[in-house]
Short mmCIF file of C-alpha atoms in Angstrom, two decimals:
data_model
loop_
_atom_site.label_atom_id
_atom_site.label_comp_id
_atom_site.label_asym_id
_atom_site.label_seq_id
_atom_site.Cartn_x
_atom_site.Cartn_y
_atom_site.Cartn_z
CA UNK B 1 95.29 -38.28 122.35
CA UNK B 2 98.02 -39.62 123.52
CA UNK B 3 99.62 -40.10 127.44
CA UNK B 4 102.92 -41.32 128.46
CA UNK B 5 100.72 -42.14 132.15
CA UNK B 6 99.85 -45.70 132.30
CA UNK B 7 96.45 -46.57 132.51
CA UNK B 8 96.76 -49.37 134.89
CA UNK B 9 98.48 -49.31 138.43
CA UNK B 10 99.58 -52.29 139.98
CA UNK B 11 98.11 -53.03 143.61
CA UNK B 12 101.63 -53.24 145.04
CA UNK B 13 102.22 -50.20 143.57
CA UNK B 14 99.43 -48.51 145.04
CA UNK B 15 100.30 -49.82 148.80
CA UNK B 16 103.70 -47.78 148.39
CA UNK B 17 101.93 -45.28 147.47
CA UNK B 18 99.57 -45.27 150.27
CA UNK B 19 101.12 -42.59 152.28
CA UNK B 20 101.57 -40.07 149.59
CA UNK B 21 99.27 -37.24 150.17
CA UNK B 22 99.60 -36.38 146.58
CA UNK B 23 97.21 -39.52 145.29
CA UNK B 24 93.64 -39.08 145.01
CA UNK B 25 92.20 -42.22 145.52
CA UNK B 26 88.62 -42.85 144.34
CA UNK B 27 85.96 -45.82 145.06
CA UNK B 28 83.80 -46.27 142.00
CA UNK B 29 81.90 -49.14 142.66
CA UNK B 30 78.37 -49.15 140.92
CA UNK B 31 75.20 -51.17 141.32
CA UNK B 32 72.73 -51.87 143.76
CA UNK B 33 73.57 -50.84 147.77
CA UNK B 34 77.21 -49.91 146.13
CA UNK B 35 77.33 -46.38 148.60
CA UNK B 36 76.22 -48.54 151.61
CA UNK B 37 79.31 -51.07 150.81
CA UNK B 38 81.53 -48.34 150.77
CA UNK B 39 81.06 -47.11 153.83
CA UNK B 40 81.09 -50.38 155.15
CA UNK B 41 84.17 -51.04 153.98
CA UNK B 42 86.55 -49.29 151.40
CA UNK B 43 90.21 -48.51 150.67
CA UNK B 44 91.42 -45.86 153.18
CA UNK B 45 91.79 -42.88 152.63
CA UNK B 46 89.22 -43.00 149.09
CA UNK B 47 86.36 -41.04 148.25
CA UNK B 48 83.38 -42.29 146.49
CA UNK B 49 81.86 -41.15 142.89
CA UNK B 50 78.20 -42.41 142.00
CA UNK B 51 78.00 -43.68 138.55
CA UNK B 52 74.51 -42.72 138.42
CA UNK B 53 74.80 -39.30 139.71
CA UNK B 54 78.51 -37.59 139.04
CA UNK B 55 79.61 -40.00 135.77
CA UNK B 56 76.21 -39.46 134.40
CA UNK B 57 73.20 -37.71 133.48
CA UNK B 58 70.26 -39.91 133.69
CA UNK B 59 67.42 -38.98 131.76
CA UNK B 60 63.78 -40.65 131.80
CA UNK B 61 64.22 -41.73 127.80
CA UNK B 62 67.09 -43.75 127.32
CA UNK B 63 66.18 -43.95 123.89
CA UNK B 64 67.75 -40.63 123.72
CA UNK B 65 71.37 -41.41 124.58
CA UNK B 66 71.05 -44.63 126.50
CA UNK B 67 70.79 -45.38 130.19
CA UNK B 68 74.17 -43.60 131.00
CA UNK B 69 74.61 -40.32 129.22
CA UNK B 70 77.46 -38.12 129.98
CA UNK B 71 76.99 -35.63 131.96
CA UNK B 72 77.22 -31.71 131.12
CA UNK B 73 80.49 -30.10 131.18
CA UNK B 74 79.18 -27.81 134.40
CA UNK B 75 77.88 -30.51 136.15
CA UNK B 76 81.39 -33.04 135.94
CA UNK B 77 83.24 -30.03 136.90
CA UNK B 78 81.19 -29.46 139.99
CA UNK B 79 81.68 -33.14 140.64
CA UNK B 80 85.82 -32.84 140.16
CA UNK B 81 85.94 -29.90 142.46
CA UNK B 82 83.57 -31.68 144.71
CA UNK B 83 86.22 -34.76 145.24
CA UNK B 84 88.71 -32.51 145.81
CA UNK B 85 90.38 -32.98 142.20
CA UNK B 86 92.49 -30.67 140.54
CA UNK B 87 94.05 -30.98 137.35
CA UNK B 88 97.66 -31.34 138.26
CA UNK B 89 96.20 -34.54 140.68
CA UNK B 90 97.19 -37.69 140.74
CA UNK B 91 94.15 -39.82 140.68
CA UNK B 92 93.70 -43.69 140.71
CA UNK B 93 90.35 -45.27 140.69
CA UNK B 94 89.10 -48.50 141.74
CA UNK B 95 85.75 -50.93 141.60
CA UNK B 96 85.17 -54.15 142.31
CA UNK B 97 84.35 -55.62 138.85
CA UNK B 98 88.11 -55.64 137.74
CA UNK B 99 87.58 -51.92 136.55
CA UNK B 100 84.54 -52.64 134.19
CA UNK B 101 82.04 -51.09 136.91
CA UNK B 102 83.22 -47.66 136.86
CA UNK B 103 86.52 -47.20 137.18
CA UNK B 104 87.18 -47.42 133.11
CA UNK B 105 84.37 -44.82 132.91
CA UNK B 106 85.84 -42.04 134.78
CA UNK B 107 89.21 -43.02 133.74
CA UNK B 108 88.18 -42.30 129.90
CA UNK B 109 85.88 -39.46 131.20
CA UNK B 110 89.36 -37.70 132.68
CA UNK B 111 91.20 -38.46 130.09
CA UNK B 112 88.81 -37.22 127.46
CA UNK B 113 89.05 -33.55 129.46
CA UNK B 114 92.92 -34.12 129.01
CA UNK B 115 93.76 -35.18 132.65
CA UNK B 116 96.97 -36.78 132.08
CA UNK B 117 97.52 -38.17 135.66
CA UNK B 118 94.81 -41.12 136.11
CA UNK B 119 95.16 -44.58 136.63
CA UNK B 120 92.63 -47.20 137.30
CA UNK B 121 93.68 -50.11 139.92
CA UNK B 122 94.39 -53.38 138.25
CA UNK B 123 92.39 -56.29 139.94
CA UNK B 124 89.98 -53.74 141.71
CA UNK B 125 89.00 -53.46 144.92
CA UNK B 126 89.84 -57.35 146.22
CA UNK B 127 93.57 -57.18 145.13
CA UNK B 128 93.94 -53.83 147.08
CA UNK B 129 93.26 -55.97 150.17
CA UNK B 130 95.38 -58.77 149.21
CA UNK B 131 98.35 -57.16 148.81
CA UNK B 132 97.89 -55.38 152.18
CA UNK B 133 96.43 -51.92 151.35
CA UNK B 134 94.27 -50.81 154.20
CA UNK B 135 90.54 -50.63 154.49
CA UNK B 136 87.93 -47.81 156.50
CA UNK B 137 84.73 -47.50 157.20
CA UNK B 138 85.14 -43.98 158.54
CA UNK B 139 83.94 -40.78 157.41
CA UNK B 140 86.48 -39.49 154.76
CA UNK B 141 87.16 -35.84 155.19
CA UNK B 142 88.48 -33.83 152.19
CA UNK B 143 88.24 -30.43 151.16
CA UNK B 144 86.62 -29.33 147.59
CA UNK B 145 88.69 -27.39 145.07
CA UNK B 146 88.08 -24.52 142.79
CA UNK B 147 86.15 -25.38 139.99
CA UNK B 148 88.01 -27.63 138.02
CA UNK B 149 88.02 -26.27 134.04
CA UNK B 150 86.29 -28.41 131.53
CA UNK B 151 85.18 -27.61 127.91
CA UNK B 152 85.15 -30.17 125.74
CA UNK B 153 85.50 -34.16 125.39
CA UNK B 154 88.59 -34.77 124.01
CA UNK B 155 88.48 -38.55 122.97
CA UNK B 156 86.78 -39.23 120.24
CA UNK B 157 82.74 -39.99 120.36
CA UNK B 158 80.36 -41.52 117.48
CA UNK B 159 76.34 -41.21 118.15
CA UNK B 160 73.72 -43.24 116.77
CA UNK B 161 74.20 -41.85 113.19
CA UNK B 162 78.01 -42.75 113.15
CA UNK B 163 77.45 -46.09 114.53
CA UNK B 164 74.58 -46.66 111.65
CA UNK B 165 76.97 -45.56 108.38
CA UNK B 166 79.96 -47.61 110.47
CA UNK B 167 79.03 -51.07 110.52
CA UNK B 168 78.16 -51.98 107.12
CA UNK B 169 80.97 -50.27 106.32
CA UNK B 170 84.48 -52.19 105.98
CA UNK B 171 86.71 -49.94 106.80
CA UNK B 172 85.29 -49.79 109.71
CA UNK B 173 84.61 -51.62 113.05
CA UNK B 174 81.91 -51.95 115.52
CA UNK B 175 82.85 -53.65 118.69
CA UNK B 176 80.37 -55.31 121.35
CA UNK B 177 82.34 -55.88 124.35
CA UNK B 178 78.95 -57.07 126.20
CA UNK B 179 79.02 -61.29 127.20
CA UNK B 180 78.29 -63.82 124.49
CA UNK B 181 74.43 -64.44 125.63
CA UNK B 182 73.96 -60.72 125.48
CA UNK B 183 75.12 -60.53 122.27
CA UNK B 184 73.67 -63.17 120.76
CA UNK B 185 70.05 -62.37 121.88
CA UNK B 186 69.94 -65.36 124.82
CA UNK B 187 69.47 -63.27 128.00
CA UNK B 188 68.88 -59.38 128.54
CA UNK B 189 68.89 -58.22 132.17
CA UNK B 190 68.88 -54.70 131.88
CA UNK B 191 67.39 -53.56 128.58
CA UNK B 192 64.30 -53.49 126.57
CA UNK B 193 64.99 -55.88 123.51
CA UNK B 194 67.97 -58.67 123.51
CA UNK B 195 70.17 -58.70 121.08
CA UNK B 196 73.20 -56.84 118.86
CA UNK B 197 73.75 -54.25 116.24
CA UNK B 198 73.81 -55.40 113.14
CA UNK B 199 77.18 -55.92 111.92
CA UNK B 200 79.07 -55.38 114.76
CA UNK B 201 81.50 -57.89 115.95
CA UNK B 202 81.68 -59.22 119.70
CA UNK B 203 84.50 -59.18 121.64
CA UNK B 204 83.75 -59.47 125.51
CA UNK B 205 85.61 -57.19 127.85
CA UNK B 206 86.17 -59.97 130.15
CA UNK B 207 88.56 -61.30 127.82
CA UNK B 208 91.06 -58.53 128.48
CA UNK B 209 91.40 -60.26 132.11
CA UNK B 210 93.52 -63.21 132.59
CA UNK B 211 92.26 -66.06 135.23
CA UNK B 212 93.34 -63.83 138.27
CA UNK B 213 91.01 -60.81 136.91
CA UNK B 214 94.11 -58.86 136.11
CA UNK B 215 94.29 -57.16 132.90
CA UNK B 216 96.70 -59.03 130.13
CA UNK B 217 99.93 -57.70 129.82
CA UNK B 218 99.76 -54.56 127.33
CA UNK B 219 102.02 -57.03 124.74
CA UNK B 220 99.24 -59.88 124.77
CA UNK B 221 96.40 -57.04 124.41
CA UNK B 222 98.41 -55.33 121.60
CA UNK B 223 98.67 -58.74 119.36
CA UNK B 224 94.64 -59.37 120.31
CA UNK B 225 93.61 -56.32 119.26
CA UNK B 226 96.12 -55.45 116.65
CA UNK B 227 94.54 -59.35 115.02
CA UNK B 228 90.67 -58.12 116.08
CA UNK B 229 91.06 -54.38 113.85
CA UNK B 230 92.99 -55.79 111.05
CA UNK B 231 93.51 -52.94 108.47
CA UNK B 232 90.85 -51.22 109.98
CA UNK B 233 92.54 -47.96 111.70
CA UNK B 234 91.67 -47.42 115.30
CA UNK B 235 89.74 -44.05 114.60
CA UNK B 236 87.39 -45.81 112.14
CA UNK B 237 87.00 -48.37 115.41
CA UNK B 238 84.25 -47.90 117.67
CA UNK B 239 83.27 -49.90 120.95
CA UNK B 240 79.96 -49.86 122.58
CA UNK B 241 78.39 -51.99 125.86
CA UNK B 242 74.85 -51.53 126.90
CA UNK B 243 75.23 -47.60 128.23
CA UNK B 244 78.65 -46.66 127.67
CA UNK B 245 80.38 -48.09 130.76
CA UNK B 246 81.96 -51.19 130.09
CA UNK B 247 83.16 -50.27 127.21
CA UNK B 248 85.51 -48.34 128.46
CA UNK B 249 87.48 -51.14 130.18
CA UNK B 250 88.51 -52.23 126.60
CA UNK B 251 89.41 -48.47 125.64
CA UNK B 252 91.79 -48.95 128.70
CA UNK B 253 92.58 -52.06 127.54
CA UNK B 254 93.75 -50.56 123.99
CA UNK B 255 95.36 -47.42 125.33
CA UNK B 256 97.18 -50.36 127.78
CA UNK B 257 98.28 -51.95 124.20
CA UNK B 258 99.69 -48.55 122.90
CA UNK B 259 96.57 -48.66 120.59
CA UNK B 260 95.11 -45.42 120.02
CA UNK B 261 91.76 -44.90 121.82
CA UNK B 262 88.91 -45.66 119.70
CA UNK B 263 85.68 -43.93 119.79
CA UNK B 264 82.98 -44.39 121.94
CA UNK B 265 79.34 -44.91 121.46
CA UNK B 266 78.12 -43.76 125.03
CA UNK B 267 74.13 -44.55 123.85
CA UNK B 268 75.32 -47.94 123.43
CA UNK B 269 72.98 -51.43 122.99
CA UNK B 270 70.44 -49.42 125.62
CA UNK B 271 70.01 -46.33 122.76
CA UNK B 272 70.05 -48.51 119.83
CA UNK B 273 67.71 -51.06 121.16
CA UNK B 274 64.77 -48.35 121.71
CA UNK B 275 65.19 -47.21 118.51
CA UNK B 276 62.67 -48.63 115.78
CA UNK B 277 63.48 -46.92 112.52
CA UNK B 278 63.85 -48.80 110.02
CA UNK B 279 67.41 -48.32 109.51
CA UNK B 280 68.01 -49.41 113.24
CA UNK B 281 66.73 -52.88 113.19
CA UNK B 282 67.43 -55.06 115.71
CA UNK B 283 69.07 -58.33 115.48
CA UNK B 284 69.48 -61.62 117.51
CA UNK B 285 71.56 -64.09 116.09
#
């Protein structure tokens, strides 16, 4: 699926933008007391989305599609309409984990329903300030559209199943984008069972950042990734985090590179780990 819109906009680019009443600017930071920082403080002029609430359904058995399932079609529409997004918008999102909090989630989530115009802010929310963007903690006032159409997700998705026949598989990939000690069983903060899928390779999202927490320039990602898949084709690619978030800061990454989106396992190391069929084993080193 592919979009001549860059995925990234620079934070200068966003302060001459600042004026234009045809951006919709959105605060998606996630995590504990992330609302209450908001209104505290927050780009002018944005409107906040709640990871937990409008980029996913979350249901009491993460074993059934991890801890960040997408939501249904009805309910993301509500949720578009709600922020006052329409699909000719202009949208550009921002967090402040260098877009791995949510930012790269509802950029792929808009992209997957084909919105073409949607960028996510490189260096987040602190690089915004730096280069002189403005900051509110007012009330933002906005008014809610008609109900914004959505059918289908349009980037490509594997399940539990897929991810199974995949990485045993070599012409295939399955990418962990999760930290090192994640991976390799050390430390576990948020799920069940530490560890990896069996098979799958690790390749951290941080390293898509340079030292600054700006994203690599799309010529550097191209030759890292282009290196990382090999012969394997991007479609036969998949990338996976512990619920489907994170990951999507290296699908930006790729897209960034000119690499076709891979797909996306949304269930993630949070789905597979709760899983104890024998064909889902888990594994630690």
């Amino acid at each position: 699926m592919s979009n001549t819109f860059s995925p990234l906009i620079q934070p200068e680019e966003l302060v001459k933008l600042q004026e234009s009443s045809g951006i919709i600017l959105i605060d998606a930071r996630a995590g504990i007391n992330a609302e209450e920082n908001y209104q505290k403080e927050h780009l002018k002029g944005a409107r906040y989305v709640d990871l937990n609430k409008d980029l996913a359904t979350v249901e009491s058995d993460p074993a059934k599609g991890g801890r960040h399932p997408l939501p249904s079609f009805q309910k993301f529409s509500e949720v578009l309409s709600r922020l006052g997004i329409q699909p000719s918008g202009h949208v550009i999102i921002y967090d402040d984990k260098n877009g791995a909090n949510a930012a790269a989630r509802f950029w792929w989530m808009l992209r997957a329903i084909g919105h073409e115009k949607v960028q996510v802010l490189n260096g987040g929310l602190q690089a915004a300030i730096k280069a002189g963007f403005p900051v509110s903690s007012e009330i933002e006032i906005f008014e809610p559209v008609e109900k914004y159409p959505v059918s289908a997700w349009n980037l490509a998705l594997a399940d539990i199943e897929a991810v199974e026949k995949a990485r045993n598989n070599n012409e295939n990939i399955v990418i962990d984008v999760r930290d090192k000690n994640r991976f390799d069983g050390l430390t576990e903060p948020l799920d069940l069972i530490a560890g990896h899928i069996p098979g799958a390779v690790n390749v951290p999202f941080s390293e898509n950042l340079d030292e600054n927490g700006f994203y690599h320039s799309a010529e550097i990602l191209h030759q890292k990734y282009s290196q990382i898949l090999g012969d394997v084709k991007p479609e036969n690619t998949i990338v996976h985090c512990g619920s489907g978030v994170t990951a999507c800061h290296t699908l930006l990454a790729m897209d960034y590179a000119g690499i076709p989106i891979p797909k996306l396992y949304i269930g993630s190391w949070s789905e597979w780990s709760r899983n104890d069929r024998d064909m889902f084993t888990q594994q630690t080193k």
